[in-house]
Each structure stands twice: as C-alpha cells, then as structure tokens.
Coordinates of C-alpha atoms in Angstrom, one line a residue:
X1 CA 177.2 -87.4 28.3
X2 CA 175.6 -84.4 27.6
X3 CA 173.8 -84.4 30.9
X4 CA 177.5 -84.3 32.9
X5 CA 179.0 -82.1 31.3
X6 CA 176.5 -79.4 31.6
X7 CA 176.3 -80.6 35.7
X8 CA 180.0 -80.5 36.2
X9 CA 179.8 -76.0 34.4
X10 CA 176.7 -75.6 36.7
X11 CA 178.7 -76.9 39.8
X12 CA 182.0 -76.1 39.2
X13 CA 183.5 -79.0 39.3
X14 CA 185.8 -81.5 37.1
X15 CA 184.7 -84.2 35.2
X16 CA 186.7 -86.8 34.3
X17 CA 186.0 -89.5 31.8
X18 CA 187.8 -92.7 32.0
X19 CA 187.4 -95.0 28.3
X20 CA 189.5 -97.9 26.3
X21 CA 191.1 -96.1 23.7
X22 CA 188.4 -98.4 21.6
X23 CA 185.7 -95.6 22.5
X24 CA 185.9 -92.2 21.0
X25 CA 184.7 -89.7 23.9
X26 CA 184.1 -86.0 23.9
X27 CA 185.9 -84.6 27.0
X28 CA 188.3 -81.9 28.4
X29 CA 189.5 -84.4 30.8
X30 CA 189.3 -87.9 29.4
X31 CA 191.6 -90.2 29.8
X32 CA 192.5 -92.9 27.5
X33 CA 192.9 -96.6 29.1
X34 CA 194.2 -100.3 27.1
X35 CA 191.4 -102.4 25.8
X36 CA 192.7 -105.4 28.6
X37 CA 189.7 -106.4 31.0
X38 CA 189.1 -104.3 33.5
X39 CA 191.6 -101.4 32.5
X40 CA 188.9 -99.1 32.8
X41 CA 187.7 -99.9 36.4
X42 CA 191.1 -100.9 38.0
X43 CA 192.3 -97.0 36.5
X44 CA 188.4 -95.4 37.6
X45 CA 189.2 -97.2 41.0
X46 CA 192.2 -96.3 41.4
X47 CA 191.1 -92.2 40.5
X48 CA 188.4 -92.5 43.5
X49 CA 188.4 -90.7 46.1
X50 CA 186.3 -89.9 49.2
X51 CA 183.4 -87.8 48.1
X52 CA 183.9 -88.7 44.2
X53 CA 180.8 -89.0 42.4
X54 CA 181.6 -91.8 40.2
X55 CA 178.9 -92.9 37.2
X56 CA 178.8 -97.2 36.6
X57 CA 176.6 -99.6 36.3
X58 CA 179.5 -102.3 36.8
X59 CA 178.3 -103.4 40.3
X60 CA 182.0 -104.5 41.1
X61 CA 183.3 -101.6 40.0
X62 CA 181.0 -99.8 42.3
X63 CA 181.1 -101.9 45.5
X64 CA 184.8 -100.6 45.6
X65 CA 185.0 -97.2 44.9
X66 CA 182.0 -97.8 47.4
X67 CA 184.5 -98.9 49.7
X68 CA 186.7 -95.9 49.2
X69 CA 183.7 -93.4 50.1
X70 CA 182.2 -92.2 47.1
X71 CA 178.9 -92.0 45.4
X72 CA 177.8 -94.0 42.8
X73 CA 174.7 -93.2 40.7
X74 CA 174.3 -96.0 37.5
X75 CA 173.3 -94.3 34.4
X76 CA 169.7 -94.9 34.6
X77 CA 169.9 -93.0 38.1
X78 CA 169.5 -95.3 40.6
X79 CA 171.9 -94.8 42.8
X80 CA 173.9 -97.6 45.0
X81 CA 174.4 -98.3 48.8
X82 CA 177.2 -100.3 50.4
X83 CA 173.9 -102.7 51.8
X84 CA 172.7 -103.5 48.7
X85 CA 175.7 -104.5 46.6
X86 CA 177.1 -107.4 48.5
X87 CA 173.8 -108.7 47.2
X88 CA 174.0 -107.8 43.4
X89 CA 178.1 -109.6 43.2
X90 CA 175.7 -112.6 44.7
X91 CA 172.9 -111.9 41.4
X92 CA 176.2 -110.9 39.1
X93 CA 178.5 -114.4 39.9
X94 CA 174.8 -116.2 39.7
X95 CA 173.4 -115.0 36.5
X96 CA 177.4 -115.5 35.4
X97 CA 176.7 -119.5 36.6
X98 CA 173.7 -119.4 34.4
X99 CA 175.2 -118.2 31.5
X100 CA 178.3 -120.4 31.7
X101 CA 176.1 -123.3 32.1
X102 CA 174.1 -122.9 28.5
X103 CA 171.0 -120.8 29.9
X104 CA 170.5 -117.6 28.0
X105 CA 169.6 -114.3 30.7
X106 CA 168.2 -111.5 29.6
X107 CA 169.8 -108.2 29.5
X108 CA 169.1 -104.6 31.0
X109 CA 166.0 -102.7 29.8
X110 CA 167.2 -100.1 26.9
X111 CA 167.5 -96.4 28.5
X112 CA 164.3 -94.5 28.2
X113 CA 163.4 -90.8 28.6
X114 CA 162.7 -91.1 32.2
X115 CA 165.8 -93.2 33.0
X116 CA 167.7 -89.5 31.7
X117 CA 165.4 -87.8 34.2
X118 CA 166.5 -89.7 37.2
X119 CA 169.5 -89.2 36.3
X120 CA 169.9 -85.6 35.8
X121 CA 167.4 -85.1 39.3
X122 CA 169.8 -87.3 41.1
X123 CA 173.1 -86.2 39.7
X124 CA 172.1 -82.8 40.9
X125 CA 171.5 -83.8 43.8
X126 CA 174.4 -86.0 45.1
X127 CA 176.5 -82.9 43.0
X128 CA 174.7 -80.3 45.0
X129 CA 175.5 -82.2 48.2
X130 CA 179.2 -83.4 47.7
X131 CA 180.0 -79.7 46.8
X132 CA 178.1 -78.4 50.0
X133 CA 180.4 -80.6 51.9
X134 CA 183.1 -80.0 50.6
X135 CA 182.6 -76.0 51.1
X136 CA 181.9 -77.0 55.3
X137 CA 184.9 -79.1 55.0
X138 CA 183.4 -83.0 56.4

C-alpha cells in the first residue's frame, strides 16, 4: 500500500481503495463495500474508466477492467494483457474443476522483495505513461 501511496503523491493522481468492511485500510479515499461475494470486484469494475490503473490479482476483475480500457497490474508487478486474459480465465476454470474433484492445487508463491521492486517499477512506468497521455489529451 505504501508504494501506491507514494506513487499517487508523486504523480498527483487520486488513489482509490476498495474493500469490504472486514478489511481495515488506511487510505484518504477508501470505499467500503459489503462482504458479499464479488462486491469489491463489482464496485471496482463500476468505478473504472478508460486510462485508469487497477491493481488486482483477480483474473475475472482484470478481464472486466481491461475491457473498459484500464491498465491492470498485479501486486507482484505483472501487467495483464488483453491477449492473455482468456487463457487465464480458462486456467481458473480448470483449476476450479480440479478443486471440486477433491484434488489440491498450489496457490500463488509467497511475495518476495523482488516482487515489490517489480511492482514499483511497473507502477511508476504505467502511471508516467497514463499521466502523459492524459496531459496530451489522448
């Protein structure tokens, strides 16, 4: 969260955080939603506009906001692309079927310092690009 706060201040952009009331987030512009399934994703998708940058590791939410023209960055610094999102959604469905059959699947690897560095690098890169595009009227 600190990396996002510093980047937002550096580029003079608004940082909006969205989470259920079960999560305590220290943010100037924090929106709380119910703890219903998908409530956070729906709120983020509804708020997202072309040219926004959304940080999420949720592939379904990534697909929704990519379709709206947003840039999607994972907390580990990976940038999602439109061309790969269909594959990721199919992979998610396959993994869900495997779990429903009673088999265990591995979760994501633990976040490391190198992930934080990649996240910060890509966050600044994309914010720089998006701010420049907004200033030039694209």
